[in-house]
Tab-separated table of C-alpha atoms and ligand atoms in Angstrom:
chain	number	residue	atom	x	y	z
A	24	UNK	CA	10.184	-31.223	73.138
A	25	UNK	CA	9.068	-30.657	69.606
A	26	UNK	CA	8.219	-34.147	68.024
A	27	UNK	CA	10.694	-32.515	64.321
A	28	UNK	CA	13.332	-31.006	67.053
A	29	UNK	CA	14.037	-34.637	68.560
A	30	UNK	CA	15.027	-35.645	64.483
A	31	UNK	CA	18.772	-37.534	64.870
A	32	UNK	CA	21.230	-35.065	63.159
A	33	UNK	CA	22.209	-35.767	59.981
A	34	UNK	CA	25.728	-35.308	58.524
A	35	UNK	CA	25.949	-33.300	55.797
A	36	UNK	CA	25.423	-35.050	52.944
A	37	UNK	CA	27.631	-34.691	50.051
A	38	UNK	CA	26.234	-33.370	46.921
A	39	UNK	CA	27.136	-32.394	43.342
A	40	UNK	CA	25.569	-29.662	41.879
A	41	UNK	CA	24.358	-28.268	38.330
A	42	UNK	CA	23.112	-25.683	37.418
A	43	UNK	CA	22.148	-25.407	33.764
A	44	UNK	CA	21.066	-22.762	31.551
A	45	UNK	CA	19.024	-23.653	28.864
A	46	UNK	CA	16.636	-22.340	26.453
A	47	UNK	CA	13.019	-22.927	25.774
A	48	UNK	CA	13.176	-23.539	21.731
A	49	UNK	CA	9.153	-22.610	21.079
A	50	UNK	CA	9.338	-19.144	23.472
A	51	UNK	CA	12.926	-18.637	23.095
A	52	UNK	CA	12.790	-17.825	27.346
A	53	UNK	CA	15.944	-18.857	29.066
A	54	UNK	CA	15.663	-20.897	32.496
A	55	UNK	CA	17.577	-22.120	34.946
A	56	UNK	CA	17.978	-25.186	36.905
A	57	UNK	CA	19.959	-25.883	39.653
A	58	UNK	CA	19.973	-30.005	40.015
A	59	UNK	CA	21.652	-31.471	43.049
A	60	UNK	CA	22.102	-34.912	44.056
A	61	UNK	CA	22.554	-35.791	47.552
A	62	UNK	CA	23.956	-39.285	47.531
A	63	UNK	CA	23.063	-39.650	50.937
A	64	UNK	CA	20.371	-38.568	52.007
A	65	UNK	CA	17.999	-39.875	49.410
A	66	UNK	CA	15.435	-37.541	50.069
A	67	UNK	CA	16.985	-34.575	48.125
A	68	UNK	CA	16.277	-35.738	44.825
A	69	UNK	CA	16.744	-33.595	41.855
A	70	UNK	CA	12.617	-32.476	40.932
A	71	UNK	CA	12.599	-31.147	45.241
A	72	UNK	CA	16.448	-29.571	44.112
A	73	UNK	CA	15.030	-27.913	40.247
A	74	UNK	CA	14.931	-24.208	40.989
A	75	UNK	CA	12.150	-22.742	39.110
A	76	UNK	CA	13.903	-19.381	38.419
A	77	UNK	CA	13.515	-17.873	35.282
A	78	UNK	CA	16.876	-16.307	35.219
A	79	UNK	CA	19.592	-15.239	37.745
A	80	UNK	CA	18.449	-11.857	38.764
A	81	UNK	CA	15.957	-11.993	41.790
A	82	UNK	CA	13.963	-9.450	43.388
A	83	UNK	CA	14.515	-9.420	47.121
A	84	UNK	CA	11.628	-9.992	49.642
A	85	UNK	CA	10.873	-7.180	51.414
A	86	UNK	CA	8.351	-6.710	54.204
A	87	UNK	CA	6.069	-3.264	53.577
A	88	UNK	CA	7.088	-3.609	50.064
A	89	UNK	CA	6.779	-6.854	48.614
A	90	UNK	CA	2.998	-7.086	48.649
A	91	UNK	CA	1.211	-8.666	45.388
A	92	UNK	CA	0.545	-5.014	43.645
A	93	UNK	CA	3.967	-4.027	44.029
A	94	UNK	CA	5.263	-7.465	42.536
A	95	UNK	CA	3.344	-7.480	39.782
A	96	UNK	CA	4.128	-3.961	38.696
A	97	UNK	CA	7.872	-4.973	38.739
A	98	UNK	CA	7.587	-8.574	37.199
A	99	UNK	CA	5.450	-6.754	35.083
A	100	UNK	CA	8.129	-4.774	33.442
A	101	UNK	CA	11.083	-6.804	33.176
A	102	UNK	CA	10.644	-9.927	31.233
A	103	UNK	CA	10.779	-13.219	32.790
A	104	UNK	CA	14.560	-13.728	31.051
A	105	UNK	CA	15.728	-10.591	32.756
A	106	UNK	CA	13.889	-10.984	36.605
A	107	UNK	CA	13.977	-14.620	37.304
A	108	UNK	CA	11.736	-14.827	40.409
A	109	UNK	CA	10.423	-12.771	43.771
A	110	UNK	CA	9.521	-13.266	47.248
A	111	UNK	CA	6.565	-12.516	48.919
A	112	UNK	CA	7.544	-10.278	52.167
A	113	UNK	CA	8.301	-12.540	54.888
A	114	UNK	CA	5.288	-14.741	56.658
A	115	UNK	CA	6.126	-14.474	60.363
A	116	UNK	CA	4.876	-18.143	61.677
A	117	UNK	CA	4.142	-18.352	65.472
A	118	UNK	CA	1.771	-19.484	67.643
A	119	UNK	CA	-0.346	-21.422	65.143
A	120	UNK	CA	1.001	-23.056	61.500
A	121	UNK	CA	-0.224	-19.645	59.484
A	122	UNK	CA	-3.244	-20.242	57.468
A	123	UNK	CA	-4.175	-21.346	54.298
A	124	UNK	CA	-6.234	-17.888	53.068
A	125	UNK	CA	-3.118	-15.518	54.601
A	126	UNK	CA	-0.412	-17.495	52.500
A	127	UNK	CA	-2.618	-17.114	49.542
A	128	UNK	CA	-2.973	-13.222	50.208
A	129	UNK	CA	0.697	-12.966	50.202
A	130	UNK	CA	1.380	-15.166	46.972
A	131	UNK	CA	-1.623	-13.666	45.371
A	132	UNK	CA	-2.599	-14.678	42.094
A	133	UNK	CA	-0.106	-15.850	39.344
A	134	UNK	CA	0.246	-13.778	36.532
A	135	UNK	CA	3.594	-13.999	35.306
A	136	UNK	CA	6.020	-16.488	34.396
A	137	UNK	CA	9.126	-15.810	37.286
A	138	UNK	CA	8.008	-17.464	40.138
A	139	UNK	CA	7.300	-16.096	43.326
A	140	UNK	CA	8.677	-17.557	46.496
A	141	UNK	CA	6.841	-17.967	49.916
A	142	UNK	CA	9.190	-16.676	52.913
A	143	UNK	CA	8.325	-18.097	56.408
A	144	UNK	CA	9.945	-17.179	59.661
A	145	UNK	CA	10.041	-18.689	62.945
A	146	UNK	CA	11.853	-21.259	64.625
A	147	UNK	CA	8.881	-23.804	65.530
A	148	UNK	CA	9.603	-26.866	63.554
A	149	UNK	CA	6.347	-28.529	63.169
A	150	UNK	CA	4.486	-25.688	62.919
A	151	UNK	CA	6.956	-24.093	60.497
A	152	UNK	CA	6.695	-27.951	58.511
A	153	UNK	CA	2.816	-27.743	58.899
A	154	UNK	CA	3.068	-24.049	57.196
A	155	UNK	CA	5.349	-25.136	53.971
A	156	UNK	CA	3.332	-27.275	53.220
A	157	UNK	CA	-0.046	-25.800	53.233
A	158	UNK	CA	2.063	-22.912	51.326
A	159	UNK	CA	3.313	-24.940	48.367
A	160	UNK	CA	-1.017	-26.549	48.602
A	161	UNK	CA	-1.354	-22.665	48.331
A	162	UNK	CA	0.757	-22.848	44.819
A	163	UNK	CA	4.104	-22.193	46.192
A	164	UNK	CA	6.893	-22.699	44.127
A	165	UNK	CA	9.494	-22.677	46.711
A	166	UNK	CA	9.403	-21.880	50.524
A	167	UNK	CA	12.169	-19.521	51.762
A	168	UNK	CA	13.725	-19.281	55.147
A	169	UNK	CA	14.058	-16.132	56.879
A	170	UNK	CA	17.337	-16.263	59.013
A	171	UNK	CA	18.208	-12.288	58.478
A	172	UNK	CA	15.423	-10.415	60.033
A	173	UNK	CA	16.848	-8.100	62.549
A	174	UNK	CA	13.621	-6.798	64.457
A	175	UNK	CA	14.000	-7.053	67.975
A	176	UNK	CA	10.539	-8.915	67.826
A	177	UNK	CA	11.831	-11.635	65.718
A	178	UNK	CA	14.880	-11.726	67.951
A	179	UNK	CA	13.150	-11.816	70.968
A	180	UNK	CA	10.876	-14.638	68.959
A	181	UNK	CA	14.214	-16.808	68.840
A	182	UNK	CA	13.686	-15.968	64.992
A	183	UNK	CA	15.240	-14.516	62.028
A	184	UNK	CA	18.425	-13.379	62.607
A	185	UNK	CA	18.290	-14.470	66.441
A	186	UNK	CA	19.070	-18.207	64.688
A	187	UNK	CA	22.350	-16.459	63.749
A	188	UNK	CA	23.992	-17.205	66.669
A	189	UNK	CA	23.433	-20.674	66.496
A	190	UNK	CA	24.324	-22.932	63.065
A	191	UNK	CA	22.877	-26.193	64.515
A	192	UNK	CA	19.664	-24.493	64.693
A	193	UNK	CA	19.706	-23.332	61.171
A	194	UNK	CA	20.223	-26.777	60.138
A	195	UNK	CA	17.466	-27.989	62.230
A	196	UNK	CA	14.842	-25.769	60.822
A	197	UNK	CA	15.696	-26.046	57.154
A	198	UNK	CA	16.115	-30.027	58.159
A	199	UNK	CA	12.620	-29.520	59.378
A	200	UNK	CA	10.927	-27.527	56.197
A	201	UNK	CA	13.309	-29.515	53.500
A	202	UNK	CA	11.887	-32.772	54.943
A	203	UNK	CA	8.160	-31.536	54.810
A	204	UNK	CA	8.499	-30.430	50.942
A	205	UNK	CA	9.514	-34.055	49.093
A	206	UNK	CA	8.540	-32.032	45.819
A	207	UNK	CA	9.585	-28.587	46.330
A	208	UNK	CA	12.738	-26.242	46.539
A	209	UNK	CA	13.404	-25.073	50.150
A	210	UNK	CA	15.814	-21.639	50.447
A	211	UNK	CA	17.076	-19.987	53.083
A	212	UNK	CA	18.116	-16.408	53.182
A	213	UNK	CA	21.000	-15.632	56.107
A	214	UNK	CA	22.600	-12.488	57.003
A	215	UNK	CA	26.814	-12.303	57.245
A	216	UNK	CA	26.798	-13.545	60.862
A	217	UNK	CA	24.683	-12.029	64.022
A	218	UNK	CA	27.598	-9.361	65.314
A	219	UNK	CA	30.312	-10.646	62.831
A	220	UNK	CA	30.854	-12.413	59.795
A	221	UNK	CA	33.350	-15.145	61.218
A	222	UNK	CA	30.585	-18.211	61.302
A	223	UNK	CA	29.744	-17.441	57.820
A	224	UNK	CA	30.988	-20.591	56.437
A	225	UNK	CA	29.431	-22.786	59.470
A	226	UNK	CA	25.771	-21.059	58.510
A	227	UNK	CA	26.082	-21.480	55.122
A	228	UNK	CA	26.898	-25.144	55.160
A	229	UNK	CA	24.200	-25.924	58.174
A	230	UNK	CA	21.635	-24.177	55.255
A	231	UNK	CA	23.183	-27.151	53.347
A	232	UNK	CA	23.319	-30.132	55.490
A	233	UNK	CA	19.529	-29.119	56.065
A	234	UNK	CA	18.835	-29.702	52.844
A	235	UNK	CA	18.665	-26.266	51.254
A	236	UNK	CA	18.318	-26.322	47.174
A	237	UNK	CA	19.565	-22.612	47.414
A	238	UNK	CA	21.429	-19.896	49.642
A	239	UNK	CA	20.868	-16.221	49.388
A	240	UNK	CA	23.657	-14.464	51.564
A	241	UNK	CA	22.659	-10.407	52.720
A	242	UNK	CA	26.236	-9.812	53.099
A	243	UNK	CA	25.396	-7.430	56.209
A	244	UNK	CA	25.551	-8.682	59.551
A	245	UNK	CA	22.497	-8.093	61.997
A	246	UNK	CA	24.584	-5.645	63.619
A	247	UNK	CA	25.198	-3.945	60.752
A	248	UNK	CA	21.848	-3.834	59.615
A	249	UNK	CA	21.716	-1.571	56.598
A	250	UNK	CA	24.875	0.423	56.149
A	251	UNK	CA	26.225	1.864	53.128
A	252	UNK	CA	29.555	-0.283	53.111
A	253	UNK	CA	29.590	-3.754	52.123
A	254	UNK	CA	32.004	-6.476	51.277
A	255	UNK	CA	31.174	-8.595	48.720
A	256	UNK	CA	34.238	-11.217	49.954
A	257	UNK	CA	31.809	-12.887	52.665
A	258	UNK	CA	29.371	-13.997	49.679
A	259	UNK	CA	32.543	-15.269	47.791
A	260	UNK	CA	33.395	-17.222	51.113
A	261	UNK	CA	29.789	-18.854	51.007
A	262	UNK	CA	30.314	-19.977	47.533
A	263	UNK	CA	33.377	-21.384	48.670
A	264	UNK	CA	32.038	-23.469	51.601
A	265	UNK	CA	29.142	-24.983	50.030
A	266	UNK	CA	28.080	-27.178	46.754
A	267	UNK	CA	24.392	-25.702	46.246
A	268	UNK	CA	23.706	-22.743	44.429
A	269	UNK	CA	24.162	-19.219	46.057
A	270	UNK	CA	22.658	-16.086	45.660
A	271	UNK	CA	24.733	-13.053	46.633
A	272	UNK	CA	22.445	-9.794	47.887
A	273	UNK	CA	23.694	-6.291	49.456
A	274	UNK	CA	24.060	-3.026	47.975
A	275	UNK	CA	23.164	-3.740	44.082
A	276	UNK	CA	22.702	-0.664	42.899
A	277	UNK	CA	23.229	-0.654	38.904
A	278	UNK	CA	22.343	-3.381	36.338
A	279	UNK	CA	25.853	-3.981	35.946
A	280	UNK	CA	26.420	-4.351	39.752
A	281	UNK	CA	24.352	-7.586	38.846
A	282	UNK	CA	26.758	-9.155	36.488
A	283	UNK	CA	29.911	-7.540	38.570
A	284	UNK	CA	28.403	-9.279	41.598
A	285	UNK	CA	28.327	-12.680	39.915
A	286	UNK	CA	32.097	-12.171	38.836
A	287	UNK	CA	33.555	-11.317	41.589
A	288	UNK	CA	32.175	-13.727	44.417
A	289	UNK	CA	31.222	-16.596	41.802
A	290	UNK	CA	27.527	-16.652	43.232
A	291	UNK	CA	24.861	-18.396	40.571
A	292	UNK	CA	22.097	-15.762	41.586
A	293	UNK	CA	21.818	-11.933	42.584
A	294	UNK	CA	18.736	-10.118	44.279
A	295	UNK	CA	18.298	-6.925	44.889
A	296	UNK	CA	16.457	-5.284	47.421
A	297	UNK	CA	15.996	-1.242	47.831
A	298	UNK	CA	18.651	-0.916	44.326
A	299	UNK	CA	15.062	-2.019	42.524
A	300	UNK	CA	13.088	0.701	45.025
A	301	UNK	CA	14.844	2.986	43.057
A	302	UNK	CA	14.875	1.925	39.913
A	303	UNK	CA	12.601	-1.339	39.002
A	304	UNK	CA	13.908	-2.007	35.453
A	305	UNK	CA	17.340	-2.606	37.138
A	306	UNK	CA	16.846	-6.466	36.414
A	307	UNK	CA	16.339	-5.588	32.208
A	308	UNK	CA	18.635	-2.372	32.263
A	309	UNK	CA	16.274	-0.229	30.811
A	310	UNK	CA	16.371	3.519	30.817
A	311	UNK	CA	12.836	4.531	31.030
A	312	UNK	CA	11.563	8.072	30.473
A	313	UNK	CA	10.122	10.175	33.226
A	314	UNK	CA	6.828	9.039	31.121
A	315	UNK	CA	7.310	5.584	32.212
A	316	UNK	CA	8.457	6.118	35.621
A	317	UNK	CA	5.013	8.173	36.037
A	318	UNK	CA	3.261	5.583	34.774
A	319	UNK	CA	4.487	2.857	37.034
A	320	UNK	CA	3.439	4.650	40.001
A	321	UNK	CA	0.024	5.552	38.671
A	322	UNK	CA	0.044	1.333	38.025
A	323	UNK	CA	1.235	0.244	41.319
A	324	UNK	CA	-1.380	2.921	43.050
A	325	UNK	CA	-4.343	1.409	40.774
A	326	UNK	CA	-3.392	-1.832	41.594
A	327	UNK	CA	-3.634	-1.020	45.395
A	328	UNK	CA	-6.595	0.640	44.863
A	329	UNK	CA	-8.443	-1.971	42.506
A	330	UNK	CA	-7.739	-4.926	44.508
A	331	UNK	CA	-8.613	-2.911	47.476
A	332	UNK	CA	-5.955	-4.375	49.326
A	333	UNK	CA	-4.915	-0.630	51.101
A	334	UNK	CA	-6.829	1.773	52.590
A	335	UNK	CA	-7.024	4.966	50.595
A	336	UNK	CA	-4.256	6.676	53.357
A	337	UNK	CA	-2.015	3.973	52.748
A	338	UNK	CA	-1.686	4.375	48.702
A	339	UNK	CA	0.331	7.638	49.789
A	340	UNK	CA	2.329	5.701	52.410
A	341	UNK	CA	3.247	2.979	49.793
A	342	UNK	CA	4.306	5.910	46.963
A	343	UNK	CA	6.404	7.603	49.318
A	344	UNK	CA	8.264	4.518	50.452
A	345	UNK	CA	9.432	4.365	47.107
A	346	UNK	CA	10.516	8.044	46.936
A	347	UNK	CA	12.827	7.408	49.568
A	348	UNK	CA	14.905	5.401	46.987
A	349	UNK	CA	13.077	6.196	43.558
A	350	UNK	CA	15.968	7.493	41.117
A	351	UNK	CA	14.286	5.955	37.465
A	352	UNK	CA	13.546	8.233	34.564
A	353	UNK	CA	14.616	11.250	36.757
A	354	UNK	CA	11.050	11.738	37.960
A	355	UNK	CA	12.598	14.779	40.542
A	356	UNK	CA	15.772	16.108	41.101
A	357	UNK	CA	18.333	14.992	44.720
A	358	UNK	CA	17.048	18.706	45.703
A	359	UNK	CA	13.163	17.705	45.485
A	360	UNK	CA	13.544	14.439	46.843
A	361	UNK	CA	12.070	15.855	50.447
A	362	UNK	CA	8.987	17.931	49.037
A	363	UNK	CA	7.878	14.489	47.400
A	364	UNK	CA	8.274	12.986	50.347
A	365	UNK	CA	6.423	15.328	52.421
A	366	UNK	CA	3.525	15.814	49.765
A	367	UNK	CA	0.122	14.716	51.805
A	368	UNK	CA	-2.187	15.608	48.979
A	369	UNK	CA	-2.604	12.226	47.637
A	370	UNK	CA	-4.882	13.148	44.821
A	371	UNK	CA	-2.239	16.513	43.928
A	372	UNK	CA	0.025	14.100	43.650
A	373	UNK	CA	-1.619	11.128	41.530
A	374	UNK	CA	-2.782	14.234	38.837
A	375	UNK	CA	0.707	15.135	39.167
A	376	UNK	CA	2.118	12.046	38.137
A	377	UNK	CA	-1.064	11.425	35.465
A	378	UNK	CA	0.617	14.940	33.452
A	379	UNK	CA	4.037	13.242	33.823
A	380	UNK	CA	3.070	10.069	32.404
A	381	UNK	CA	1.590	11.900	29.344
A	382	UNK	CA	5.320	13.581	28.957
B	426	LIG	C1	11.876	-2.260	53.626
B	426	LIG	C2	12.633	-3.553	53.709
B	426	LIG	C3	11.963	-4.699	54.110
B	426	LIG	C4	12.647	-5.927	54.168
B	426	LIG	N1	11.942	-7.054	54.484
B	426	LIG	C5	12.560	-8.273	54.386
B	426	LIG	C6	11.818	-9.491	54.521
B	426	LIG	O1	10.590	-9.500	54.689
B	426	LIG	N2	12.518	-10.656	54.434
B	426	LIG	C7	13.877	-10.693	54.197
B	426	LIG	O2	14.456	-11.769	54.127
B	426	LIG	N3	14.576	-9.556	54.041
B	426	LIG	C8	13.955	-8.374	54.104
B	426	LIG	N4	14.670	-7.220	53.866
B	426	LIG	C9	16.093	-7.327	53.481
B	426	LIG	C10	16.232	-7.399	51.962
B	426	LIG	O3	15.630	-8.559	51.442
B	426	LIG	C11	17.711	-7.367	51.550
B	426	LIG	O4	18.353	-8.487	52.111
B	426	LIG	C12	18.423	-6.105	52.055
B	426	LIG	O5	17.647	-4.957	51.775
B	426	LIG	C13	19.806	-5.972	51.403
B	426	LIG	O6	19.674	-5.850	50.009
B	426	LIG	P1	19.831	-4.414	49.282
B	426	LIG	O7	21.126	-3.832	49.760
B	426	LIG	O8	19.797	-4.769	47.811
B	426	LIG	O9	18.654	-3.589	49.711
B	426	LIG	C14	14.022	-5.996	53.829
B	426	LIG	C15	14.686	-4.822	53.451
B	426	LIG	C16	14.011	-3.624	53.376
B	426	LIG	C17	14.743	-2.404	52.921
């Protein structure tokens, strides 16, 4: 059996939480920090609990997406008071702990001041441990837990959503990562429930009692995957079961969806996922001008191309994947959505964008 699976259970412990807003008085930045103390537990103490978001709009991890180049271009453009963190796209850990020079691809270098989280999934405890911490050696802010992938490989894995079905083994593996970070913020990120949302409350407190210093609830089950319709209510009945801090995701599509999001669930933090595929300033509520929109894209492609992280094939991939969702400074029209889609010229395209970017 794995040595970290035998650990006794714990009960949860009981916790009071804070979570401040303060400013910086020399840079006039905002930040945030979420202190809980576990009276129990002694291990949770409040430096492993301090969040190190910048402010309480997040930008969601998302595999294919995610990557350093597209991070940067976003954190880029919204100031570190308006997008408070990101995620790398998630780190799938399996038969080995994942190593040292792959954890620093995905964090890749630091150039802004909103952190950027390191997401791990898998359900091996000591190898999962052994990873978090050679992430936050890596420069890791905060590890997050992936308990929402729906991929029939991570299923099949026993991870990601799979864990769904079973609370205890939630607790276990955020027991298991919280335990191996005595310095350092441990999230985990859960879906609704695995076919429904009626466990909600028993996940979101085994995140706790494992000694979580955050929640972020994708208010989708897995068996809803990514449907249009969402109810906001399940994130309000997370809030409601636990003391730490939550952070409420699913079908943020405006800036003000951020704010109206907060209000009506009572969640500390919001991230947004494919709602920032479409527009990336949705964290500062800028309008930009078709100008700007070009000019993002030309960004984003340079920085794929620069850092030679893509081959040249995949630049076009990557563009597109936006266009799916891309609605910011009304680049194209509903009606043209398809032919930018279907464009395979990659260098029509980037001389395309180059004239829009000049206005
Ligand atoms: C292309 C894509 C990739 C994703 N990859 C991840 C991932 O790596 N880890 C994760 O926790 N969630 C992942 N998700 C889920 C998002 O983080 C988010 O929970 C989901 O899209 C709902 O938010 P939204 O309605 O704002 O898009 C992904 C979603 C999309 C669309």
């Amino acid at each position: 059996m794995d040595r970290l699976a035998a650990c006794p259970h714990h009960a949860a412990p009981h916790a009071h939480r804070s979570l401040e807003y303060t400013g910086d008085p020399r840079t006039g930045e905002a930040s945030i920090s979420a202190a809980i103390d576990f009276d129990t537990t002694g291990h949770n103490d409040e430096q492993r609990n301090r969040l190190p978001f910048t402010a309480p709009w997040l930008l969601a991890p998302m595999e294919g997406v995610t990557e350093p180049c597209f991070r940067d271009v976003v954190l880029g453009r919204n100031a570190a008071t308006e997008l408070g963190g990101a995620f790398t796209e998630f780190v799938r850990v399996s038969e080995v702990p994942t190593p040292p020079h792959v954890l620093r691809r995905h964090l890749g270098p630091q150039r802004f001041d909103a952190p950027v989280g390191l997401q791990l999934m898998g359900s091996d405890l000591a190898k999962l441990a052994a990873t978090a911490q050679s992430a936050v050696e890596c420069g890791a802010p905060l590890v997050d837990l992936n308990f929402g992938c729906p991929a029939k490989g991570a299923i099949r894995g026993c991870a990601g959503s799979a864990l769904l079905k079973d609370p205890a083994a939630v607790e276990r593996v955020v027991r298991a990562v919280a335990r191996a970070l005595p310095a350092t913020p441990v999230s985990a990120k859960i879906r609704a429930g695995y076919d429904d949302a009626s466990q909600i409350e028993a996940l979101a407190r085994a995140v706790e009692a494992g000694g979580a210093a955050l929640l972020t609830v994708h208010c989708r089950t897995r068996a809803e995957a990514y449907r249009p319709g969402v109810d906001w209510k399940r994130i309000a009945r997370a809030v409601a079961a636990v003391s730490i801090p939550v952070c409420g995701n699913g079908s943020v599509a405006t800036h003000a969806d951020l704010q109206r999001m907060r209000d009506e669930t009572g969640c500390a933090f919001v991230m947004v996922g494919r709602g920032a595929l479409a527009d990336p300033w949705i964290f500062s509520g800028t309008r930009v001008s078709r100008a700007e929109a070009a000019r993002f894209l030309l960004d984003y492609a340079d920085a794929m191309r620069t850092r030679a992280q893509f081959p040249a094939g995949g630049i076009l991939a990557r563009l597109k994947q936006l266009f799916r969702h891309w609605t910011a400074g009304g680049l194209f029209a509903e009606h043209e959505r398809r032919a930018w889609l279907q464009q395979s010229d990659g260098a029509a395209l980037l001389a395309r964008l180059e004239r829009d970017s000049h206005g």
